[in-house]
XYZ file of C-alpha atoms in Angstrom:
431
model
C 150.967 101.720 134.887
C 150.992 99.947 131.410
C 153.634 97.034 131.789
C 156.846 97.542 130.224
C 156.260 94.364 127.985
C 152.934 95.982 126.652
C 154.888 99.090 125.998
C 157.514 97.292 124.085
C 154.957 95.463 122.091
C 153.138 98.606 121.217
C 156.370 100.081 120.339
C 157.750 97.442 118.403
C 154.605 96.313 116.589
C 152.737 99.544 116.420
C 149.927 98.001 118.065
C 147.265 99.533 120.330
C 146.078 98.601 123.662
C 142.680 97.719 122.043
C 144.447 95.494 119.777
C 146.773 93.992 122.169
C 143.420 93.192 124.238
C 142.323 91.079 121.348
C 145.320 88.895 121.656
C 144.726 88.248 125.390
C 142.489 85.952 127.397
C 140.897 88.997 129.147
C 140.782 90.420 125.551
C 137.860 87.863 124.712
C 136.067 89.001 127.902
C 136.481 92.888 126.641
C 135.378 91.843 123.004
C 132.443 90.063 124.486
C 131.458 93.170 126.593
C 131.624 95.130 123.532
C 129.429 92.777 121.413
C 126.763 92.400 124.276
C 126.878 95.990 125.766
C 127.228 94.540 129.334
C 130.361 96.168 131.099
C 131.857 95.206 134.250
C 132.221 97.954 136.920
C 136.026 98.131 136.026
C 135.353 98.559 132.281
C 132.356 101.136 133.038
C 134.951 103.530 135.106
C 137.661 102.495 132.463
C 135.314 103.702 129.638
C 134.252 106.953 131.419
C 137.603 107.958 132.008
C 138.616 107.160 128.332
C 136.052 109.407 127.423
C 137.110 112.338 129.690
C 140.616 112.193 128.795
C 139.910 111.427 125.241
C 142.272 108.211 124.950
C 140.382 106.697 122.084
C 139.913 103.694 123.500
C 143.219 102.701 125.043
C 141.953 102.823 128.727
C 139.227 100.396 128.027
C 141.601 98.205 126.482
C 144.097 98.452 129.366
C 141.352 97.477 131.742
C 140.777 94.437 129.687
C 144.108 93.289 129.783
C 144.579 93.758 133.257
C 141.341 93.502 135.173
C 142.795 94.594 138.478
C 144.459 97.531 137.408
C 143.899 100.662 139.944
C 142.208 103.800 138.944
C 145.047 105.998 139.322
C 146.993 103.804 136.559
C 144.458 104.991 133.793
C 145.537 108.612 134.468
C 149.458 107.417 134.065
C 148.367 105.220 131.007
C 146.705 108.215 129.309
C 150.081 110.182 129.015
C 148.928 113.141 131.325
C 152.645 113.949 132.433
C 152.916 115.871 129.334
C 150.856 118.794 130.796
C 150.154 121.484 128.610
C 151.185 124.374 130.651
C 154.829 122.858 131.147
C 155.612 123.862 127.534
C 154.007 127.222 127.089
C 157.350 129.074 127.970
C 159.817 126.943 125.916
C 160.060 129.082 123.169
C 159.848 132.628 124.949
C 158.432 134.502 127.719
C 155.402 135.945 125.914
C 152.045 134.649 127.126
C 149.378 135.135 124.210
C 145.870 136.154 124.786
C 144.547 132.811 123.687
C 146.701 130.891 126.388
C 144.328 131.431 129.492
C 141.231 129.853 127.487
C 143.494 126.735 126.532
C 144.405 126.489 130.179
C 140.937 126.839 131.223
C 139.520 124.228 128.730
C 142.071 121.768 129.896
C 141.308 122.123 133.652
C 137.479 121.672 132.697
C 138.593 118.310 131.243
C 140.656 117.183 134.136
C 138.124 118.169 136.337
C 135.889 115.458 135.345
C 138.398 112.816 136.413
C 137.035 113.932 140.005
C 133.657 111.993 139.140
C 135.705 108.597 139.008
C 138.830 109.170 141.037
C 139.830 109.725 144.682
C 142.267 112.589 145.585
C 145.214 110.169 146.293
C 144.910 109.413 142.497
C 144.549 113.014 141.187
C 146.385 115.293 143.729
C 149.723 115.274 142.184
C 148.155 115.751 138.650
C 146.497 118.512 139.661
C 149.294 120.055 141.567
C 151.487 119.803 138.636
C 148.908 121.868 136.725
C 148.909 124.698 139.563
C 153.144 124.787 139.676
C 153.150 125.240 135.609
C 150.585 127.909 135.613
C 152.090 129.704 138.570
C 155.275 129.597 136.427
C 153.515 131.245 133.732
C 152.153 133.938 135.874
C 155.668 134.286 137.512
C 157.914 134.211 134.437
C 155.704 134.987 131.442
C 155.039 138.539 129.859
C 151.390 139.365 129.062
C 148.964 142.185 129.187
C 146.693 143.253 131.821
C 143.767 141.272 130.566
C 145.348 138.192 130.081
C 147.249 138.394 133.265
C 143.742 138.729 135.212
C 142.759 135.475 133.434
C 145.634 133.502 133.960
C 145.368 134.282 137.679
C 141.203 133.079 137.490
C 142.758 129.738 135.992
C 145.531 129.537 138.725
C 142.732 129.996 141.382
C 140.491 127.268 139.512
C 143.384 124.924 139.587
C 144.530 125.513 143.200
C 140.816 124.721 144.266
C 140.860 121.568 142.482
C 144.310 120.504 143.814
C 143.197 121.440 147.146
C 140.006 119.360 146.963
C 142.035 116.489 145.888
C 144.470 117.104 148.674
C 141.559 117.272 151.355
C 140.167 114.089 149.643
C 143.380 112.322 150.257
C 143.792 113.569 153.961
C 146.516 116.019 153.191
C 145.127 118.936 155.039
C 148.169 120.867 155.404
C 148.399 120.828 151.462
C 144.783 121.364 151.154
C 145.065 124.481 153.265
C 147.981 126.080 151.513
C 146.219 125.618 147.932
C 143.025 126.790 149.098
C 144.492 130.113 150.549
C 146.731 130.245 147.178
C 143.529 129.947 145.313
C 141.668 132.735 147.327
C 144.460 135.376 146.834
C 144.688 134.294 143.070
C 140.960 134.805 142.858
C 141.149 138.062 144.552
C 143.943 139.463 142.323
C 141.782 138.456 139.513
C 138.915 140.496 140.687
C 136.928 137.392 140.331
C 134.209 137.645 143.352
C 132.636 134.104 142.646
C 136.058 132.207 142.534
C 136.980 134.053 145.756
C 133.826 132.909 147.340
C 134.097 129.449 146.116
C 137.694 129.312 147.941
C 136.171 130.522 150.993
C 133.619 127.671 150.762
C 136.355 125.046 150.536
C 138.154 126.383 153.436
C 134.815 126.185 155.559
C 134.523 122.534 154.270
C 137.747 121.747 155.643
C 137.200 123.791 158.824
C 134.213 121.077 159.251
C 136.223 118.159 158.412
C 138.872 119.189 161.177
C 136.226 119.578 163.874
C 135.700 123.223 163.839
C 132.920 125.514 163.298
C 132.545 126.915 159.735
C 129.079 128.447 159.451
C 130.641 131.968 159.711
C 133.164 131.421 157.005
C 130.524 129.789 154.582
C 127.952 132.513 155.233
C 130.552 135.025 154.423
C 131.361 133.064 150.919
C 127.739 133.824 149.975
C 128.104 137.439 150.998
C 131.536 137.598 148.976
C 129.638 136.205 145.897
C 126.703 138.443 146.257
C 123.448 138.575 144.057
C 125.513 139.260 140.838
C 126.792 135.536 140.798
C 125.499 133.145 138.418
C 122.484 130.901 139.615
C 124.885 127.635 139.904
C 127.433 129.703 142.010
C 124.829 130.817 144.245
C 123.168 127.639 144.824
C 126.282 125.878 145.363
C 127.411 128.292 148.032
C 124.087 128.236 149.765
C 124.003 124.621 149.916
C 127.179 124.533 151.217
C 126.371 126.877 153.867
C 123.352 125.020 154.698
C 125.711 121.886 155.473
C 127.630 124.118 157.739
C 124.838 125.188 159.629
C 123.463 121.422 160.018
C 126.859 120.542 161.490
C 126.472 123.232 163.919
C 122.744 122.043 164.757
C 121.012 125.293 163.614
C 118.053 124.008 161.718
C 116.316 127.061 161.073
C 119.352 128.404 159.269
C 119.608 125.033 157.405
C 115.953 125.546 156.380
C 116.747 128.939 155.108
C 119.751 128.190 153.067
C 118.638 125.142 151.324
C 115.511 126.954 150.328
C 117.578 129.795 148.736
C 119.565 127.062 147.251
C 116.793 125.283 145.667
C 115.296 128.604 144.305
C 118.274 129.513 142.681
C 118.336 126.320 140.822
C 114.687 127.016 139.706
C 115.721 130.425 138.145
C 116.605 130.982 134.540
C 119.693 133.060 133.828
C 121.015 133.810 130.158
C 124.542 133.889 131.577
C 126.496 130.592 131.620
C 127.900 129.173 134.871
C 131.602 128.723 135.344
C 132.658 125.310 134.792
C 133.576 124.477 138.269
C 130.012 124.331 139.080
C 129.040 121.957 136.163
C 127.802 119.240 138.542
C 125.359 121.439 140.535
C 121.841 120.335 139.765
C 118.726 119.082 141.229
C 120.441 115.816 142.404
C 122.981 117.734 144.087
C 120.187 119.813 145.783
C 118.559 116.723 146.882
C 121.929 114.995 148.338
C 122.781 118.138 150.207
C 119.275 118.588 151.732
C 119.259 114.752 152.651
C 122.752 115.118 154.121
C 121.657 118.157 156.191
C 118.559 116.411 157.652
C 120.517 113.296 158.339
C 123.366 114.907 160.354
C 120.377 116.852 162.274
C 118.894 113.298 162.962
C 115.692 114.073 161.015
C 115.205 110.863 159.248
C 111.697 111.366 158.083
C 113.061 114.495 156.074
C 116.417 112.735 155.303
C 115.272 109.310 153.941
C 112.848 110.495 151.036
C 115.232 112.879 149.312
C 118.366 110.620 149.616
C 116.387 107.407 148.312
C 115.100 109.542 145.602
C 118.625 110.917 144.502
C 120.479 107.761 144.939
C 118.131 105.678 142.928
C 119.589 107.040 139.685
C 123.089 107.597 140.944
C 126.027 106.126 138.983
C 127.984 103.442 140.582
C 131.159 104.798 138.550
C 130.901 107.817 141.013
C 132.034 105.241 143.489
C 133.087 107.763 146.263
C 130.493 110.087 146.131
C 127.869 107.488 146.205
C 129.484 105.592 149.076
C 129.541 108.833 150.983
C 125.862 109.653 150.287
C 124.829 106.030 151.090
C 126.820 106.451 154.584
C 124.313 109.355 155.483
C 121.250 107.371 154.304
C 122.196 104.475 156.408
C 122.639 107.124 159.458
C 119.086 108.126 158.812
C 117.924 104.668 158.905
C 119.608 104.063 162.165
C 117.739 107.246 163.688
C 114.586 105.530 162.221
C 115.573 102.411 163.900
C 115.518 100.589 160.614
C 118.638 98.648 161.520
C 118.487 95.937 158.635
C 117.876 98.808 155.879
C 121.078 100.648 157.660
C 123.238 97.676 157.425
C 122.241 96.801 153.805
C 122.800 100.366 152.811
C 126.103 100.532 154.649
C 127.386 97.196 153.024
C 126.651 98.807 149.729
C 128.881 101.691 150.340
C 131.727 99.554 151.452
C 131.514 97.634 148.390
C 131.736 100.767 146.075
C 134.512 102.047 148.330
C 136.987 99.364 148.207
C 140.282 100.661 146.718
C 138.904 104.401 146.062
C 141.636 106.819 146.677
C 140.034 108.886 149.425
C 140.041 108.772 153.178
C 136.382 110.211 153.519
C 134.183 107.131 152.803
C 136.430 105.147 155.393
C 135.781 107.635 157.970
C 132.002 107.838 157.464
C 131.600 104.195 157.099
C 133.510 103.462 160.231
C 131.324 105.917 161.988
C 128.054 104.209 160.560
C 129.409 100.467 161.735
C 129.861 101.784 165.059
C 126.505 103.170 165.364
C 124.993 99.815 164.986
C 127.399 98.094 167.658
C 124.438 98.226 170.168
C 122.584 95.829 167.702
C 125.711 93.687 167.536
C 123.719 90.378 168.013
C 121.602 90.921 164.897
C 122.598 88.811 161.822
C 122.752 92.016 159.576
C 125.020 93.642 161.718
C 127.472 90.475 162.248
C 127.277 90.209 158.005
C 128.127 94.060 158.015
C 131.438 93.558 160.102
C 132.178 90.765 158.357
C 132.065 92.467 154.891
C 134.220 95.564 156.415
C 136.895 92.826 157.741
C 136.993 91.193 154.225
C 137.189 94.722 152.209
C 139.888 95.376 154.664
C 141.846 92.255 153.811
C 141.404 92.871 150.148
C 142.651 96.233 150.292
C 145.890 95.311 152.477
C 146.605 92.665 149.918
C 146.329 95.312 147.316
C 148.933 97.157 149.009
C 151.217 94.136 149.517
C 150.744 93.178 145.757
C 151.596 96.775 144.435
C 155.125 96.365 146.257
C 154.187 98.872 148.653
C 155.239 99.465 152.310
C 152.548 99.724 154.861
C 151.685 103.232 154.761
C 153.241 104.076 151.083
C 151.552 103.580 147.850
C 153.332 102.908 144.501
C 152.714 106.228 143.024
C 156.127 107.825 141.950
C 156.735 111.709 141.955
C 158.399 113.729 139.247
C 161.933 113.067 140.917
C 161.378 109.199 140.751
C 160.783 108.645 144.426
C 157.746 107.010 145.918
C 154.975 109.358 147.321
C 153.407 108.512 150.533
C 149.616 108.281 150.351
C 147.430 108.284 153.547
C 145.582 105.128 154.234
C 142.453 105.287 156.728
C 142.268 102.408 158.693
C 138.916 102.730 160.835
C 138.182 101.010 164.333
C 135.801 98.721 162.253
C 138.499 97.579 160.314
C 137.957 99.272 157.215
C 141.027 100.127 155.253
C 140.052 102.458 152.392
C 141.526 105.114 150.513
C 144.384 103.039 148.920
């Protein structure tokens, strides 16, 4: 978080973080970046989060003052603890007709954090939104239409919070939130949201080693053909992934084709915000992932290379994950040097991201190149993995944390345990 001294200066002297940056050594670097237009990776992420949170340049300045600032500290510095839903019943039980729209706009803005932060960074923020809206639903007074809209917002919030819990490795909380979202969506009579809740449950089933093709296919049936093109595309692409993990190439081909066709259609109806990221690039990523897990490198490599060529490094978690499937495809093609270079790029991106998933994937990739342990590229890859592990362990120590507990503070002032993934290859990611 912003240091107490910075808070004191800001409060006493009326200075913004941007002003304070100008008075520090690192502020010179920040001003140089402003003048030259060249930004460090940390500054790039800070600027993206600044835009999403409408922080007016404060977060970019914070990154300049504290170059080692963690991503979750950006959220704290933006003052998001004062969440809108918490105050809506302060002056009575009545919930106006405009309230669901205000909440929907807020969750749309907060959803963009997921592009740049891991679930360990965002889960408690998103969960607080769920709790606050659930209180509105439980204690507020509103008409039937407003009630249905509130339930739809609650379903969206619970899906987002469940996703963050899943990303952080908290599967119990993820399952609870996904099921809450499914119940709220059904009560809101929103078939698309209900289908998305089922798709999230299917994704979690896969992560826990189960079979999920039936659940994913049922999600497509629940949404039906009346859903917007983005919703149908998302559901069919996720169903293709479930079938890929199950090893059913024919079903993969069928659902990928439906998803791609949906994205080529025209629909005057706007897609819901929760599918804003579903586009041609996402289609290619999912296609490449499916063929990679099916060990079809000739199909996987071209689409993954094309999609990743323009993929922003500030989306570090997702890019690292997608690079891991490209590395797997290179291994299947017996291109070990290329696989190691790709995995190394993913490891560099993954350090410090609050997600367990890149570590799990990259540990598996490093294990796959072990038969080639004498190759210089494999030796270098393992050394890089060890170095990232040491840096992340040092980051834990410097943050005043105990071994498996991070320095986030919950609403009661206590420490919140966060999962840290330690793979057999020595990767310590998701801290």
